[in-house]
JSON list of C-alpha atoms in Angstrom, two decimals:
[
{"chain": "A", "resi": 1, "resn": "MET", "atom": "CA", "xyz": [3.63, -29.24, -8.21]},
{"chain": "A", "resi": 2, "resn": "LYS", "atom": "CA", "xyz": [0.10, -28.17, -7.27]},
{"chain": "A", "resi": 3, "resn": "ASP", "atom": "CA", "xyz": [0.44, -28.77, -3.52]},
{"chain": "A", "resi": 4, "resn": "MET", "atom": "CA", "xyz": [3.61, -26.70, -3.37]},
{"chain": "A", "resi": 5, "resn": "ASP", "atom": "CA", "xyz": [1.98, -23.88, -5.32]},
{"chain": "A", "resi": 6, "resn": "GLU", "atom": "CA", "xyz": [-0.89, -23.86, -2.84]},
{"chain": "A", "resi": 7, "resn": "LEU", "atom": "CA", "xyz": [1.53, -23.82, 0.09]},
{"chain": "A", "resi": 8, "resn": "PHE", "atom": "CA", "xyz": [3.46, -20.87, -1.31]},
{"chain": "A", "resi": 9, "resn": "LYS", "atom": "CA", "xyz": [0.17, -19.08, -2.02]},
{"chain": "A", "resi": 10, "resn": "GLU", "atom": "CA", "xyz": [-0.57, -19.16, 1.73]},
{"chain": "A", "resi": 11, "resn": "TRP", "atom": "CA", "xyz": [2.99, -18.56, 2.86]},
{"chain": "A", "resi": 12, "resn": "ARG", "atom": "CA", "xyz": [4.05, -15.72, 0.53]},
{"chain": "A", "resi": 13, "resn": "PRO", "atom": "CA", "xyz": [1.75, -12.94, 1.83]},
{"chain": "A", "resi": 14, "resn": "LEU", "atom": "CA", "xyz": [2.84, -13.62, 5.41]},
{"chain": "A", "resi": 15, "resn": "VAL", "atom": "CA", "xyz": [6.48, -13.15, 4.47]},
{"chain": "A", "resi": 16, "resn": "LEU", "atom": "CA", "xyz": [5.74, -10.18, 2.23]},
{"chain": "A", "resi": 17, "resn": "ALA", "atom": "CA", "xyz": [4.15, -8.39, 5.17]},
{"chain": "A", "resi": 18, "resn": "ASP", "atom": "CA", "xyz": [7.71, -7.84, 6.43]},
{"chain": "A", "resi": 19, "resn": "SER", "atom": "CA", "xyz": [9.77, -8.10, 3.25]},
{"chain": "A", "resi": 20, "resn": "ASP", "atom": "CA", "xyz": [9.72, -7.16, -0.44]},
{"chain": "A", "resi": 21, "resn": "HIS", "atom": "CA", "xyz": [10.43, -10.67, -1.75]},
{"chain": "A", "resi": 22, "resn": "PHE", "atom": "CA", "xyz": [9.75, -14.37, -1.18]},
{"chain": "A", "resi": 23, "resn": "VAL", "atom": "CA", "xyz": [12.34, -16.94, -2.26]},
{"chain": "A", "resi": 24, "resn": "GLU", "atom": "CA", "xyz": [10.69, -20.07, -3.67]},
{"chain": "A", "resi": 25, "resn": "ASP", "atom": "CA", "xyz": [12.53, -23.37, -3.39]},
{"chain": "A", "resi": 26, "resn": "GLY", "atom": "CA", "xyz": [11.90, -27.09, -3.69]},
{"chain": "A", "resi": 27, "resn": "ILE", "atom": "CA", "xyz": [12.56, -29.56, -6.51]},
{"chain": "A", "resi": 28, "resn": "ILE", "atom": "CA", "xyz": [15.37, -28.57, -8.89]},
{"chain": "A", "resi": 29, "resn": "CYS", "atom": "CA", "xyz": [14.32, -30.67, -11.89]},
{"chain": "A", "resi": 30, "resn": "HIS", "atom": "CA", "xyz": [10.99, -32.48, -11.70]},
{"chain": "A", "resi": 31, "resn": "GLU", "atom": "CA", "xyz": [11.87, -34.95, -14.45]},
{"chain": "A", "resi": 32, "resn": "THR", "atom": "CA", "xyz": [15.08, -36.07, -12.73]},
{"chain": "A", "resi": 33, "resn": "TRP", "atom": "CA", "xyz": [13.54, -36.02, -9.24]},
{"chain": "A", "resi": 34, "resn": "ASN", "atom": "CA", "xyz": [10.75, -38.32, -10.40]},
{"chain": "A", "resi": 35, "resn": "SER", "atom": "CA", "xyz": [13.21, -40.78, -11.96]},
{"chain": "A", "resi": 36, "resn": "VAL", "atom": "CA", "xyz": [15.55, -41.38, -9.01]},
{"chain": "A", "resi": 37, "resn": "ASN", "atom": "CA", "xyz": [14.98, -44.20, -6.53]},
{"chain": "A", "resi": 38, "resn": "ARG", "atom": "CA", "xyz": [16.34, -42.24, -3.56]},
{"chain": "A", "resi": 39, "resn": "LYS", "atom": "CA", "xyz": [14.91, -38.75, -3.04]},
{"chain": "A", "resi": 40, "resn": "ILE", "atom": "CA", "xyz": [17.21, -36.38, -1.17]},
{"chain": "A", "resi": 41, "resn": "LEU", "atom": "CA", "xyz": [16.19, -33.09, 0.41]},
{"chain": "A", "resi": 42, "resn": "PHE", "atom": "CA", "xyz": [18.78, -30.56, 1.57]},
{"chain": "A", "resi": 43, "resn": "ILE", "atom": "CA", "xyz": [17.70, -28.04, 4.19]},
{"chain": "A", "resi": 44, "resn": "LEU", "atom": "CA", "xyz": [19.78, -24.88, 4.34]},
{"chain": "A", "resi": 45, "resn": "LYS", "atom": "CA", "xyz": [19.41, -21.53, 6.11]},
{"chain": "A", "resi": 46, "resn": "GLU", "atom": "CA", "xyz": [18.78, -18.79, 3.54]},
{"chain": "A", "resi": 47, "resn": "THR", "atom": "CA", "xyz": [19.96, -17.58, 0.15]},
{"chain": "A", "resi": 48, "resn": "ASN", "atom": "CA", "xyz": [22.96, -15.32, 0.04]},
{"chain": "A", "resi": 49, "resn": "ASP", "atom": "CA", "xyz": [21.80, -12.02, -1.44]},
{"chain": "A", "resi": 50, "resn": "TYR", "atom": "CA", "xyz": [19.46, -13.72, -3.95]},
{"chain": "A", "resi": 51, "resn": "GLU", "atom": "CA", "xyz": [15.76, -12.91, -4.15]},
{"chain": "A", "resi": 52, "resn": "GLY", "atom": "CA", "xyz": [14.49, -15.10, -6.99]},
{"chain": "A", "resi": 53, "resn": "ASN", "atom": "CA", "xyz": [13.48, -18.75, -7.36]},
{"chain": "A", "resi": 54, "resn": "ILE", "atom": "CA", "xyz": [16.44, -20.73, -6.00]},
{"chain": "A", "resi": 55, "resn": "SER", "atom": "CA", "xyz": [15.33, -23.95, -7.73]},
{"chain": "A", "resi": 56, "resn": "LYS", "atom": "CA", "xyz": [15.39, -22.24, -11.11]},
{"chain": "A", "resi": 57, "resn": "LEU", "atom": "CA", "xyz": [18.75, -20.62, -10.32]},
{"chain": "A", "resi": 58, "resn": "ILE", "atom": "CA", "xyz": [20.34, -24.00, -9.61]},
{"chain": "A", "resi": 59, "resn": "ASN", "atom": "CA", "xyz": [18.72, -25.67, -12.61]},
{"chain": "A", "resi": 60, "resn": "ASP", "atom": "CA", "xyz": [19.96, -22.92, -14.93]},
{"chain": "A", "resi": 61, "resn": "ALA", "atom": "CA", "xyz": [23.45, -22.95, -13.39]},
{"chain": "A", "resi": 62, "resn": "VAL", "atom": "CA", "xyz": [23.77, -26.68, -14.07]},
{"chain": "A", "resi": 63, "resn": "ARG", "atom": "CA", "xyz": [22.19, -26.74, -17.52]},
{"chain": "A", "resi": 64, "resn": "VAL", "atom": "CA", "xyz": [22.93, -23.45, -19.29]},
{"chain": "A", "resi": 65, "resn": "ARG", "atom": "CA", "xyz": [25.01, -21.11, -17.11]},
{"chain": "A", "resi": 66, "resn": "PRO", "atom": "CA", "xyz": [28.38, -22.73, -16.31]},
{"chain": "A", "resi": 67, "resn": "LYS", "atom": "CA", "xyz": [29.76, -19.34, -15.23]},
{"chain": "A", "resi": 68, "resn": "SER", "atom": "CA", "xyz": [26.92, -18.62, -12.82]},
{"chain": "A", "resi": 69, "resn": "LYS", "atom": "CA", "xyz": [27.88, -16.85, -9.60]},
{"chain": "A", "resi": 70, "resn": "LEU", "atom": "CA", "xyz": [26.45, -19.89, -7.84]},
{"chain": "A", "resi": 71, "resn": "TRP", "atom": "CA", "xyz": [29.75, -21.66, -8.47]},
{"chain": "A", "resi": 72, "resn": "LEU", "atom": "CA", "xyz": [31.92, -18.96, -6.88]},
{"chain": "A", "resi": 73, "resn": "ARG", "atom": "CA", "xyz": [31.28, -20.34, -3.38]},
{"chain": "A", "resi": 74, "resn": "PRO", "atom": "CA", "xyz": [31.73, -23.91, -2.11]},
{"chain": "A", "resi": 75, "resn": "THR", "atom": "CA", "xyz": [28.11, -24.45, -1.02]},
{"chain": "A", "resi": 76, "resn": "PHE", "atom": "CA", "xyz": [26.64, -26.19, -4.04]},
{"chain": "A", "resi": 77, "resn": "HIS", "atom": "CA", "xyz": [29.89, -27.88, -5.03]},
{"chain": "A", "resi": 78, "resn": "ASN", "atom": "CA", "xyz": [29.85, -29.68, -1.67]},
{"chain": "A", "resi": 79, "resn": "ILE", "atom": "CA", "xyz": [26.13, -30.43, -1.84]},
{"chain": "A", "resi": 80, "resn": "GLY", "atom": "CA", "xyz": [26.54, -31.89, -5.32]},
{"chain": "A", "resi": 81, "resn": "ARG", "atom": "CA", "xyz": [29.26, -34.24, -4.07]},
{"chain": "A", "resi": 82, "resn": "TRP", "atom": "CA", "xyz": [27.11, -35.32, -1.12]},
{"chain": "A", "resi": 83, "resn": "ALA", "atom": "CA", "xyz": [24.17, -35.89, -3.43]},
{"chain": "A", "resi": 84, "resn": "TYR", "atom": "CA", "xyz": [26.23, -38.08, -5.75]},
{"chain": "A", "resi": 85, "resn": "GLY", "atom": "CA", "xyz": [27.49, -40.24, -2.89]},
{"chain": "A", "resi": 86, "resn": "LEU", "atom": "CA", "xyz": [24.03, -40.72, -1.40]},
{"chain": "A", "resi": 87, "resn": "LEU", "atom": "CA", "xyz": [22.37, -41.35, -4.75]},
{"chain": "A", "resi": 88, "resn": "ASN", "atom": "CA", "xyz": [24.95, -43.95, -5.78]},
{"chain": "A", "resi": 89, "resn": "PHE", "atom": "CA", "xyz": [25.30, -45.79, -2.47]},
{"chain": "A", "resi": 90, "resn": "PRO", "atom": "CA", "xyz": [26.58, -48.45, -2.05]},
{"chain": "A", "resi": 91, "resn": "GLU", "atom": "CA", "xyz": [28.43, -48.67, -5.38]},
{"chain": "A", "resi": 92, "resn": "ASP", "atom": "CA", "xyz": [30.38, -45.41, -5.13]},
{"chain": "A", "resi": 93, "resn": "VAL", "atom": "CA", "xyz": [30.24, -44.60, -1.44]},
{"chain": "A", "resi": 94, "resn": "ASN", "atom": "CA", "xyz": [34.02, -44.10, -1.28]},
{"chain": "A", "resi": 95, "resn": "SER", "atom": "CA", "xyz": [34.42, -42.56, -4.72]},
{"chain": "A", "resi": 96, "resn": "TYR", "atom": "CA", "xyz": [35.09, -38.93, -3.86]},
{"chain": "A", "resi": 97, "resn": "LYS", "atom": "CA", "xyz": [36.82, -38.45, -7.21]},
{"chain": "A", "resi": 98, "resn": "GLU", "atom": "CA", "xyz": [33.72, -39.51, -9.13]},
{"chain": "A", "resi": 99, "resn": "ALA", "atom": "CA", "xyz": [31.49, -37.45, -6.82]},
{"chain": "A", "resi": 100, "resn": "ASN", "atom": "CA", "xyz": [33.60, -34.39, -7.54]},
{"chain": "A", "resi": 101, "resn": "LYS", "atom": "CA", "xyz": [33.34, -34.99, -11.28]},
{"chain": "A", "resi": 102, "resn": "GLU", "atom": "CA", "xyz": [29.56, -35.41, -11.19]},
{"chain": "A", "resi": 103, "resn": "ARG", "atom": "CA", "xyz": [28.78, -32.80, -8.51]},
{"chain": "A", "resi": 104, "resn": "LYS", "atom": "CA", "xyz": [26.93, -30.28, -10.67]},
{"chain": "A", "resi": 105, "resn": "LYS", "atom": "CA", "xyz": [24.80, -32.79, -12.56]},
{"chain": "A", "resi": 106, "resn": "SER", "atom": "CA", "xyz": [23.86, -34.54, -9.31]},
{"chain": "A", "resi": 107, "resn": "LEU", "atom": "CA", "xyz": [22.11, -31.41, -8.06]},
{"chain": "A", "resi": 108, "resn": "LEU", "atom": "CA", "xyz": [19.34, -31.96, -10.61]},
{"chain": "A", "resi": 109, "resn": "SER", "atom": "CA", "xyz": [18.23, -35.07, -8.70]},
{"chain": "A", "resi": 110, "resn": "CYS", "atom": "CA", "xyz": [17.62, -33.20, -5.44]},
{"chain": "A", "resi": 111, "resn": "SER", "atom": "CA", "xyz": [15.35, -30.72, -3.73]},
{"chain": "A", "resi": 112, "resn": "PHE", "atom": "CA", "xyz": [16.20, -27.80, -1.47]},
{"chain": "A", "resi": 113, "resn": "ILE", "atom": "CA", "xyz": [14.49, -25.88, 1.31]},
{"chain": "A", "resi": 114, "resn": "ASN", "atom": "CA", "xyz": [15.72, -22.71, 2.92]},
{"chain": "A", "resi": 115, "resn": "ILE", "atom": "CA", "xyz": [14.34, -22.15, 6.40]},
{"chain": "A", "resi": 116, "resn": "LYS", "atom": "CA", "xyz": [14.21, -18.42, 5.77]},
{"chain": "A", "resi": 117, "resn": "LYS", "atom": "CA", "xyz": [12.39, -17.51, 2.57]},
{"chain": "A", "resi": 118, "resn": "THR", "atom": "CA", "xyz": [14.10, -14.14, 2.22]},
{"chain": "A", "resi": 119, "resn": "SER", "atom": "CA", "xyz": [17.72, -13.48, 1.33]},
{"chain": "A", "resi": 120, "resn": "GLY", "atom": "CA", "xyz": [20.45, -12.83, 3.85]},
{"chain": "A", "resi": 121, "resn": "THR", "atom": "CA", "xyz": [24.16, -12.16, 3.86]},
{"chain": "A", "resi": 122, "resn": "ARG", "atom": "CA", "xyz": [27.15, -14.49, 3.99]},
{"chain": "A", "resi": 123, "resn": "THR", "atom": "CA", "xyz": [26.69, -14.95, 7.74]},
{"chain": "A", "resi": 124, "resn": "ALA", "atom": "CA", "xyz": [23.17, -16.05, 8.69]},
{"chain": "A", "resi": 125, "resn": "GLY", "atom": "CA", "xyz": [21.86, -14.42, 11.83]},
{"chain": "A", "resi": 126, "resn": "LYS", "atom": "CA", "xyz": [19.02, -14.94, 14.28]},
{"chain": "A", "resi": 127, "resn": "GLY", "atom": "CA", "xyz": [16.52, -14.40, 11.48]},
{"chain": "A", "resi": 128, "resn": "VAL", "atom": "CA", "xyz": [16.83, -18.04, 10.45]},
{"chain": "A", "resi": 129, "resn": "GLU", "atom": "CA", "xyz": [15.80, -19.36, 13.84]},
{"chain": "A", "resi": 130, "resn": "LEU", "atom": "CA", "xyz": [13.00, -16.80, 14.15]},
{"chain": "A", "resi": 131, "resn": "ASN", "atom": "CA", "xyz": [11.64, -17.93, 10.79]},
{"chain": "A", "resi": 132, "resn": "ALA", "atom": "CA", "xyz": [11.81, -21.57, 11.88]},
{"chain": "A", "resi": 133, "resn": "ILE", "atom": "CA", "xyz": [9.72, -20.70, 14.91]},
{"chain": "A", "resi": 134, "resn": "LYS", "atom": "CA", "xyz": [7.23, -18.52, 13.04]},
{"chain": "A", "resi": 135, "resn": "TYR", "atom": "CA", "xyz": [6.77, -20.79, 10.01]},
{"chain": "A", "resi": 136, "resn": "ALA", "atom": "CA", "xyz": [7.30, -24.24, 11.54]},
{"chain": "A", "resi": 137, "resn": "SER", "atom": "CA", "xyz": [3.97, -25.57, 10.27]},
{"chain": "A", "resi": 138, "resn": "PHE", "atom": "CA", "xyz": [4.71, -24.37, 6.73]},
{"chain": "A", "resi": 139, "resn": "LEU", "atom": "CA", "xyz": [8.17, -25.95, 6.75]},
{"chain": "A", "resi": 140, "resn": "ARG", "atom": "CA", "xyz": [6.69, -29.26, 7.93]},
{"chain": "A", "resi": 141, "resn": "ARG", "atom": "CA", "xyz": [4.11, -29.12, 5.14]},
{"chain": "A", "resi": 142, "resn": "GLN", "atom": "CA", "xyz": [6.82, -28.43, 2.58]},
{"chain": "A", "resi": 143, "resn": "ILE", "atom": "CA", "xyz": [8.75, -31.48, 3.76]},
{"chain": "A", "resi": 144, "resn": "GLU", "atom": "CA", "xyz": [5.59, -33.58, 3.64]},
{"chain": "A", "resi": 145, "resn": "ILE", "atom": "CA", "xyz": [4.87, -32.46, 0.08]},
{"chain": "A", "resi": 146, "resn": "LEU", "atom": "CA", "xyz": [8.38, -33.34, -1.08]},
{"chain": "A", "resi": 147, "resn": "SER", "atom": "CA", "xyz": [8.26, -36.66, 0.81]},
{"chain": "A", "resi": 148, "resn": "PRO", "atom": "CA", "xyz": [12.02, -37.35, 0.71]},
{"chain": "A", "resi": 149, "resn": "ASP", "atom": "CA", "xyz": [13.80, -40.55, 1.65]},
{"chain": "A", "resi": 150, "resn": "ILE", "atom": "CA", "xyz": [16.78, -38.66, 3.07]},
{"chain": "A", "resi": 151, "resn": "ILE", "atom": "CA", "xyz": [17.11, -35.18, 4.57]},
{"chain": "A", "resi": 152, "resn": "VAL", "atom": "CA", "xyz": [20.55, -33.59, 4.87]},
{"chain": "A", "resi": 153, "resn": "PHE", "atom": "CA", "xyz": [20.66, -30.66, 7.27]},
{"chain": "A", "resi": 154, "resn": "GLY", "atom": "CA", "xyz": [23.38, -28.26, 6.18]},
{"chain": "A", "resi": 155, "resn": "GLY", "atom": "CA", "xyz": [24.12, -26.51, 9.45]},
{"chain": "A", "resi": 156, "resn": "THR", "atom": "CA", "xyz": [20.40, -26.47, 10.22]},
{"chain": "A", "resi": 157, "resn": "PHE", "atom": "CA", "xyz": [19.89, -29.61, 12.29]},
{"chain": "A", "resi": 158, "resn": "GLN", "atom": "CA", "xyz": [19.56, -28.05, 15.72]},
{"chain": "A", "resi": 159, "resn": "THR", "atom": "CA", "xyz": [17.21, -25.31, 14.53]},
{"chain": "A", "resi": 160, "resn": "MET", "atom": "CA", "xyz": [14.96, -27.84, 12.81]},
{"chain": "A", "resi": 161, "resn": "LYS", "atom": "CA", "xyz": [15.10, -30.22, 15.77]},
{"chain": "A", "resi": 162, "resn": "ASP", "atom": "CA", "xyz": [14.23, -27.45, 18.24]},
{"chain": "A", "resi": 163, "resn": "HIS", "atom": "CA", "xyz": [11.39, -25.85, 16.32]},
{"chain": "A", "resi": 164, "resn": "VAL", "atom": "CA", "xyz": [10.15, -27.88, 13.35]},
{"chain": "A", "resi": 165, "resn": "LEU", "atom": "CA", "xyz": [10.82, -31.62, 13.69]},
{"chain": "A", "resi": 166, "resn": "PRO", "atom": "CA", "xyz": [11.18, -32.29, 17.42]},
{"chain": "A", "resi": 167, "resn": "GLU", "atom": "CA", "xyz": [10.22, -35.95, 16.92]},
{"chain": "A", "resi": 168, "resn": "MET", "atom": "CA", "xyz": [13.57, -36.76, 15.28]},
{"chain": "A", "resi": 169, "resn": "GLN", "atom": "CA", "xyz": [15.31, -39.58, 17.14]},
{"chain": "A", "resi": 170, "resn": "LYS", "atom": "CA", "xyz": [19.02, -40.31, 17.06]},
{"chain": "A", "resi": 171, "resn": "LYS", "atom": "CA", "xyz": [19.98, -43.65, 15.51]},
{"chain": "A", "resi": 172, "resn": "SER", "atom": "CA", "xyz": [23.74, -43.43, 15.06]},
{"chain": "A", "resi": 173, "resn": "HIS", "atom": "CA", "xyz": [26.52, -40.86, 14.74]},
{"chain": "A", "resi": 174, "resn": "ARG", "atom": "CA", "xyz": [25.02, -37.81, 12.97]},
{"chain": "A", "resi": 175, "resn": "VAL", "atom": "CA", "xyz": [22.04, -39.88, 11.78]},
{"chain": "A", "resi": 176, "resn": "HIS", "atom": "CA", "xyz": [18.49, -39.43, 13.07]},
{"chain": "A", "resi": 177, "resn": "LYS", "atom": "CA", "xyz": [15.08, -40.52, 11.83]},
{"chain": "A", "resi": 178, "resn": "PHE", "atom": "CA", "xyz": [11.86, -38.59, 11.38]},
{"chain": "A", "resi": 179, "resn": "ASN", "atom": "CA", "xyz": [9.12, -41.13, 10.72]},
{"chain": "A", "resi": 180, "resn": "ASN", "atom": "CA", "xyz": [10.69, -43.18, 7.91]},
{"chain": "A", "resi": 181, "resn": "ILE", "atom": "CA", "xyz": [13.01, -40.41, 6.72]},
{"chain": "A", "resi": 182, "resn": "ILE", "atom": "CA", "xyz": [16.74, -40.77, 7.37]},
{"chain": "A", "resi": 183, "resn": "CYS", "atom": "CA", "xyz": [18.08, -37.41, 8.60]},
{"chain": "A", "resi": 184, "resn": "ILE", "atom": "CA", "xyz": [21.78, -36.55, 8.41]},
{"chain": "A", "resi": 185, "resn": "ASN", "atom": "CA", "xyz": [23.27, -33.80, 10.54]},
{"chain": "A", "resi": 186, "resn": "ALA", "atom": "CA", "xyz": [25.97, -32.17, 8.37]},
{"chain": "A", "resi": 187, "resn": "ASN", "atom": "CA", "xyz": [28.06, -29.05, 8.64]},
{"chain": "A", "resi": 188, "resn": "HIS", "atom": "CA", "xyz": [27.01, -26.06, 6.59]},
{"chain": "A", "resi": 189, "resn": "PRO", "atom": "CA", "xyz": [28.24, -26.77, 3.04]},
{"chain": "A", "resi": 190, "resn": "ALA", "atom": "CA", "xyz": [30.15, -23.49, 3.00]},
{"chain": "A", "resi": 191, "resn": "CYS", "atom": "CA", "xyz": [32.22, -24.69, 5.97]},
{"chain": "A", "resi": 192, "resn": "THR", "atom": "CA", "xyz": [35.99, -24.38, 5.59]},
{"chain": "A", "resi": 193, "resn": "LYS", "atom": "CA", "xyz": [36.69, -28.03, 6.41]},
{"chain": "A", "resi": 194, "resn": "LYS", "atom": "CA", "xyz": [38.43, -30.12, 3.76]},
{"chain": "A", "resi": 195, "resn": "ARG", "atom": "CA", "xyz": [35.99, -31.14, 1.05]},
{"chain": "A", "resi": 196, "resn": "ILE", "atom": "CA", "xyz": [36.75, -34.85, 1.31]},
{"chain": "A", "resi": 197, "resn": "LEU", "atom": "CA", "xyz": [36.22, -34.80, 5.08]},
{"chain": "A", "resi": 198, "resn": "MET", "atom": "CA", "xyz": [32.83, -33.14, 4.61]},
{"chain": "A", "resi": 199, "resn": "TYR", "atom": "CA", "xyz": [31.95, -35.73, 1.99]},
{"chain": "A", "resi": 200, "resn": "ASP", "atom": "CA", "xyz": [32.83, -38.55, 4.37]},
{"chain": "A", "resi": 201, "resn": "GLN", "atom": "CA", "xyz": [30.87, -36.89, 7.17]},
{"chain": "A", "resi": 202, "resn": "VAL", "atom": "CA", "xyz": [27.69, -37.19, 5.13]},
{"chain": "A", "resi": 203, "resn": "VAL", "atom": "CA", "xyz": [28.14, -40.29, 2.99]},
{"chain": "A", "resi": 204, "resn": "SER", "atom": "CA", "xyz": [30.16, -42.50, 5.35]},
{"chain": "A", "resi": 205, "resn": "ASN", "atom": "CA", "xyz": [27.84, -41.86, 8.29]},
{"chain": "A", "resi": 206, "resn": "TYR", "atom": "CA", "xyz": [24.90, -42.78, 6.07]},
{"chain": "A", "resi": 207, "resn": "ALA", "atom": "CA", "xyz": [26.74, -45.95, 4.98]},
{"chain": "A", "resi": 208, "resn": "ASN", "atom": "CA", "xyz": [27.53, -46.86, 8.59]},
{"chain": "A", "resi": 209, "resn": "TYR", "atom": "CA", "xyz": [23.89, -46.45, 9.58]},
{"chain": "A", "resi": 210, "resn": "ILE", "atom": "CA", "xyz": [22.74, -48.68, 6.73]},
{"chain": "A", "resi": 211, "resn": "ALA", "atom": "CA", "xyz": [25.33, -51.32, 7.65]},
{"chain": "A", "resi": 212, "resn": "GLU", "atom": "CA", "xyz": [24.25, -51.25, 11.30]},
{"chain": "A", "resi": 213, "resn": "ASN", "atom": "CA", "xyz": [20.64, -51.77, 10.32]},
{"chain": "A", "resi": 214, "resn": "ALA", "atom": "CA", "xyz": [21.08, -54.27, 7.49]}
]
């Protein structure tokens, strides 16, 4: 994606002034992304001790590396379930079993942004918020380039609301809107809550919003 390449060309040297790496992110699989009728962007905090291209890491983990370390933590298992439910609404909104079965494949239909473009540890610190403040204009441009229909904030809602997308307006429980984008305030996908409860938090709140505005 030419626009994304240009954005990273401007962004990378600013990050590299204070770090030895820049973690690229965005669309996981361009072919699948371009074929879906509901484009979903997940916004997370930072990678956990990974300094490469996170989009390529996820793509490879789904397609050719079933034993990737990516699957050792709950993060992308949960995100894959959420993605399936949102992509297949309203047909399978309550089908957690099917979402669990299709969780890895569903990731290929999505895009991802980390607020902080350098790696961190298991517990994200103040660096995430500082990066949101410092690079707010770049994060907004990245969202504009991806032009999603839905944004799911994985433990990042308040940071993005405070520093990047202050125009978001609440519409219903855990659902806001930024321009025409539906924004869902979700727990961090590595949260220890029951998986089915986290699935319902994302998909059912989206379904309720749609029903209220039908």
